[in-house]
CSV table of C-alpha atoms in Angstrom, one decimal:
chain,number,residue,atom,x,y,z
E,1,THR,CA,-39.9,174.4,-22.5
E,2,LEU,CA,-36.6,176.3,-22.1
E,3,THR,CA,-34.0,176.7,-24.6
E,4,VAL,CA,-30.4,177.2,-23.8
E,5,ASP,CA,-27.1,178.2,-25.3
E,6,PHE,CA,-23.4,179.1,-24.3
E,7,SER,CA,-21.4,181.9,-25.8
E,8,PRO,CA,-18.4,180.8,-28.2
E,9,ASP,CA,-15.9,181.5,-25.1
E,10,GLY,CA,-18.3,180.0,-22.4
E,11,THR,CA,-18.6,183.2,-20.3
E,12,GLN,CA,-22.1,183.5,-21.0
E,13,VAL,CA,-25.6,181.3,-21.0
E,14,ALA,CA,-28.7,182.5,-22.9
E,15,THR,CA,-31.9,181.0,-21.9
E,16,ALA,CA,-35.8,181.4,-23.0
E,17,GLY,CA,-38.9,180.0,-22.7
E,18,ASP,CA,-42.6,180.5,-22.6
E,19,ASP,CA,-42.6,183.9,-20.7
E,20,THR,CA,-41.4,185.7,-23.5
E,21,ASP,CA,-38.1,187.2,-22.1
E,22,VAL,CA,-34.7,185.9,-23.0
E,23,ARG,CA,-32.0,186.0,-20.3
E,24,LEU,CA,-28.3,186.4,-20.3
E,25,TRP,CA,-26.0,185.0,-17.6
E,26,ASP,CA,-22.8,184.9,-16.7
E,27,ALA,CA,-21.8,181.5,-16.4
E,28,ALA,CA,-19.3,181.7,-13.6
E,29,THR,CA,-21.4,183.3,-11.1
E,30,GLY,CA,-25.0,182.8,-12.3
E,31,ARG,CA,-25.9,186.5,-12.2
E,32,VAL,CA,-28.5,187.7,-14.6
E,33,LEU,CA,-26.9,189.9,-16.9
E,34,THR,CA,-29.6,191.6,-19.0
E,35,VAL,CA,-32.8,190.6,-19.9
E,36,LEU,CA,-33.8,190.9,-23.4
E,37,THR,CA,-37.9,191.9,-24.2
E,38,GLY,CA,-39.4,192.1,-27.3
E,39,HIS,CA,-41.4,189.2,-28.4
E,40,THR,CA,-44.9,189.0,-27.4
E,41,GLU,CA,-45.2,184.9,-27.6
E,42,GLY,CA,-43.0,182.3,-26.1
E,43,VAL,CA,-39.3,181.8,-27.3
E,44,ASN,CA,-38.7,178.7,-28.7
E,45,GLU,CA,-34.6,179.0,-30.0
E,46,ALA,CA,-32.0,181.5,-28.6
E,47,LEU,CA,-28.6,181.0,-29.9
E,48,PHE,CA,-25.3,183.3,-30.2
E,49,SER,CA,-23.1,184.1,-33.0
E,50,PRO,CA,-20.2,182.2,-33.7
E,51,ASP,CA,-18.3,185.4,-32.5
E,52,GLY,CA,-20.8,186.1,-29.7
E,53,THR,CA,-21.6,189.7,-30.2
E,54,ARG,CA,-25.3,188.6,-30.9
E,55,LEU,CA,-28.2,186.5,-30.2
E,56,VAL,CA,-31.0,185.0,-32.7
E,57,THR,CA,-34.2,184.1,-31.4
E,58,ALA,CA,-37.0,182.6,-32.6
E,59,GLY,CA,-40.7,183.2,-31.3
E,60,ASP,CA,-44.0,181.9,-31.4
E,61,ASP,CA,-45.2,185.9,-32.3
E,62,GLY,CA,-43.8,184.8,-36.1
E,63,THR,CA,-40.6,186.9,-35.9
E,64,ALA,CA,-36.8,186.2,-35.1
E,65,ARG,CA,-34.7,188.7,-33.8
E,66,ILE,CA,-31.2,189.7,-33.7
E,67,TRP,CA,-29.7,191.3,-30.4
E,68,ASP,CA,-26.7,192.6,-29.1
E,69,THR,CA,-25.1,190.5,-26.4
E,70,ALA,CA,-23.0,193.6,-25.3
E,71,THR,CA,-26.0,196.0,-24.8
E,72,GLY,CA,-29.4,194.1,-24.9
E,73,ARG,CA,-30.8,196.1,-28.1
E,74,CYS,CA,-32.3,194.3,-30.3
E,75,LEU,CA,-30.7,195.3,-33.6
E,76,ALA,CA,-33.4,193.7,-36.1
E,77,VAL,CA,-36.8,192.2,-36.0
E,78,LEU,CA,-36.8,189.4,-39.0
E,79,ALA,CA,-40.8,189.2,-39.3
E,80,VAL,CA,-42.1,187.7,-42.5
E,81,HIS,CA,-43.2,184.1,-41.3
E,82,ASP,CA,-47.0,183.3,-41.0
E,83,SER,CA,-46.9,181.5,-38.3
E,84,TRP,CA,-44.5,180.4,-35.3
E,85,VAL,CA,-40.7,180.5,-36.2
E,86,THR,CA,-39.5,177.0,-35.0
E,87,GLY,CA,-35.8,177.4,-35.1
E,88,ALA,CA,-33.2,180.3,-36.2
E,89,ARG,CA,-29.5,179.2,-37.0
E,90,PHE,CA,-26.5,181.7,-37.7
E,91,SER,CA,-23.8,180.5,-40.6
E,92,PRO,CA,-20.5,179.5,-39.7
E,93,ASP,CA,-19.3,183.0,-40.5
E,94,GLY,CA,-22.2,184.9,-38.9
E,95,SER,CA,-23.3,186.6,-42.1
E,96,ARG,CA,-26.3,185.2,-42.8
E,97,ILE,CA,-29.2,183.8,-40.2
E,98,ALA,CA,-31.7,180.9,-41.3
E,99,THR,CA,-35.1,180.6,-40.0
E,100,VAL,CA,-37.7,178.0,-40.0
E,101,SER,CA,-41.2,177.7,-39.6
E,102,GLN,CA,-44.7,175.9,-38.8
E,103,ASP,CA,-45.5,177.5,-42.0
E,104,ALA,CA,-43.3,175.2,-43.7
E,105,ARG,CA,-40.9,177.9,-45.5
E,106,THR,CA,-37.1,178.5,-44.8
E,107,ARG,CA,-35.9,181.9,-45.0
E,108,ILE,CA,-32.4,183.0,-45.3
E,109,TRP,CA,-31.3,186.6,-43.9
E,110,ASP,CA,-28.6,189.0,-44.1
E,111,THR,CA,-27.6,189.7,-40.3
E,112,ALA,CA,-26.0,193.2,-41.1
E,113,THR,CA,-29.0,194.5,-42.8
E,114,GLY,CA,-31.9,192.3,-41.9
E,115,LEU,CA,-32.8,191.9,-45.3
E,116,LEU,CA,-34.2,189.0,-46.9
E,117,LEU,CA,-32.0,186.9,-49.2
E,118,ALA,CA,-33.8,183.6,-50.0
E,119,THR,CA,-37.5,182.0,-49.2
E,120,PHE,CA,-37.0,178.1,-49.7
E,121,THR,CA,-40.4,176.3,-50.2
E,122,GLY,CA,-41.3,172.2,-50.4
E,123,HIS,CA,-41.7,171.0,-47.3
E,124,THR,CA,-45.6,169.8,-46.3
E,125,ASP,CA,-45.4,170.6,-42.9
E,126,ALA,CA,-44.1,172.4,-40.3
E,127,VAL,CA,-40.0,173.0,-40.5
E,128,ARG,CA,-38.2,172.0,-37.3
E,129,ASP,CA,-34.8,172.3,-37.8
E,130,VAL,CA,-32.4,173.9,-39.8
E,131,VAL,CA,-28.1,173.5,-39.6
E,132,PHE,CA,-25.7,175.3,-42.4
E,133,SER,CA,-22.9,173.3,-43.9
E,134,PRO,CA,-19.4,173.7,-42.7
E,135,ASP,CA,-18.8,176.0,-45.9
E,136,GLY,CA,-21.7,178.1,-45.1
E,137,ALA,CA,-23.0,177.5,-48.6
E,138,ARG,CA,-25.8,175.1,-48.0
E,139,VAL,CA,-28.7,174.6,-45.5
E,140,LEU,CA,-30.5,171.6,-44.4
E,141,THR,CA,-33.8,171.6,-42.9
E,142,GLY,CA,-35.3,168.7,-41.2
E,143,SER,CA,-39.5,168.8,-41.2
E,144,SER,CA,-42.8,167.3,-39.5
E,145,ASP,CA,-43.4,165.8,-43.0
E,146,THR,CA,-40.7,163.1,-42.3
E,147,THR,CA,-38.3,164.6,-44.6
E,148,ALA,CA,-35.2,166.6,-45.0
E,149,ARG,CA,-34.1,169.0,-47.5
E,150,LEU,CA,-30.5,170.1,-48.8
E,151,ARG,CA,-30.7,173.6,-50.4
E,152,SER,CA,-27.7,175.8,-52.1
E,153,LEU,CA,-27.6,179.5,-50.5
E,154,PRO,CA,-27.1,182.8,-52.7
E,155,PRO,CA,-24.0,185.0,-51.3
E,156,SER,CA,-24.3,187.6,-49.0
E,157,TRP,CA,-22.7,190.8,-49.3
E,158,SER,CA,-20.6,190.8,-46.6
E,159,GLY,CA,-19.3,187.1,-46.8
E,160,GLU,CA,-18.4,188.2,-50.3
E,161,LEU,CA,-16.5,190.8,-49.5
E,162,CYS,CA,-14.5,188.7,-47.1
E,163,ARG,CA,-13.7,186.5,-49.3
E,164,ARG,CA,-12.7,189.1,-51.8
E,165,ALA,CA,-11.0,191.1,-49.5
E,166,GLY,CA,-9.2,188.2,-47.4
E,167,ARG,CA,-9.8,190.2,-44.1
E,168,ASN,CA,-12.2,192.6,-42.4
E,169,LEU,CA,-12.0,196.3,-43.9
E,170,THR,CA,-10.5,198.9,-41.6
E,171,ARG,CA,-12.8,201.7,-40.5
E,172,SER,CA,-11.3,204.4,-42.7
E,173,GLU,CA,-11.8,201.8,-46.0
E,174,TRP,CA,-15.0,201.1,-45.0
E,175,THR,CA,-15.8,205.3,-45.0
E,176,GLU,CA,-14.3,205.6,-48.0
E,177,HIS,CA,-15.8,202.7,-49.9
E,178,LEU,CA,-19.4,202.7,-47.9
E,179,GLY,CA,-19.8,206.0,-46.4
E,180,ASN,CA,-21.8,206.5,-43.2
E,181,ARG,CA,-23.1,203.1,-43.4
E,182,PRO,CA,-22.4,201.5,-39.7
E,183,TYR,CA,-19.4,199.5,-39.6
E,184,GLU,CA,-19.9,195.8,-39.7
E,185,ARG,CA,-17.5,193.2,-39.8
E,186,GLN,CA,-17.4,191.2,-42.7
E,187,CYS,CA,-15.3,188.5,-41.5
E,188,PRO,CA,-16.9,187.7,-37.8
E,189,GLN,CA,-14.7,185.2,-37.2
E,190,TRP,CA,-11.9,187.3,-37.0
E,191,ARG,CA,-11.5,190.7,-34.7
E,192,ALA,CA,-12.4,193.9,-36.3
E,193,GLN,CA,-8.8,195.7,-35.9
E,194,ASP,CA,-7.5,192.1,-37.7
E,195,VAL,CA,-5.8,193.7,-40.8
E,196,ARG,CA,-4.0,190.5,-42.5
E,197,ASP,CA,-2.9,191.1,-45.9
E,198,ARG,CA,-3.0,194.8,-44.9
E,199,ASN,CA,-1.6,195.9,-48.4
E,200,ALA,CA,-4.2,193.8,-50.3
E,201,PRO,CA,-5.3,196.3,-52.9
E,202,LEU,CA,-9.1,197.0,-52.7
E,203,ALA,CA,-9.0,196.9,-56.3
E,204,ARG,CA,-9.6,193.4,-56.1
E,205,PHE,CA,-12.9,194.2,-55.3
E,206,PRO,CA,-14.2,197.4,-57.3
E,207,ALA,CA,-16.9,199.0,-57.1
E,208,LEU,CA,-18.4,196.1,-54.8
E,209,GLU,CA,-20.4,198.8,-52.7
E,210,ARG,CA,-22.9,199.3,-55.5
E,211,ARG,CA,-23.8,195.7,-55.2
E,212,ILE,CA,-24.1,196.3,-51.1
E,213,PRO,CA,-28.0,197.0,-50.3
E,214,ALA,CA,-28.4,200.4,-48.7
E,215,ARG,CA,-29.5,200.6,-44.8
E,216,GLY,CA,-33.2,201.6,-44.3
């Protein structure tokens, strides 16, 4: 089987399948841009993030992987499922990823840190598909047990920061509040340099950094 996806701007195509490799293609020329290697069994899904900077893949090796689409580097391996990962999906703002599996579980991850935020059980057979609600607050799953389940989600730290600040932090603000942690866009739907409401006081979210998990 083959899974395919367009990048949000339509310039790239992702393909993946049983050969374990994931390929990114130039949609205009058909030229292979990069080959993403790391899965050890077939890949069931490959989907771009809302801003096109990342790709999430789901494999029969029990892992989902997050990739940088510009460099081809694997940013995180999400490896907690006990069986094939049948699907993966970014939230509308790109801050979270949902994975579903043959193990009948649904897991929610923080995109920036790779940390597991929540695990949902209840299905009695493989979970085949997952989608986020338009506001990113819920996920809907469909299973081979012939049921669909709707779940409410915990907030992600990056999504909460975006909501509270109303914009991406500048890099200097990021360094001031979060030290040497690698810069991450908190509002992936906006450009990193977008500083709308530039004068919004950071006191609107005091000490939020204490709630952000440390990398590693």
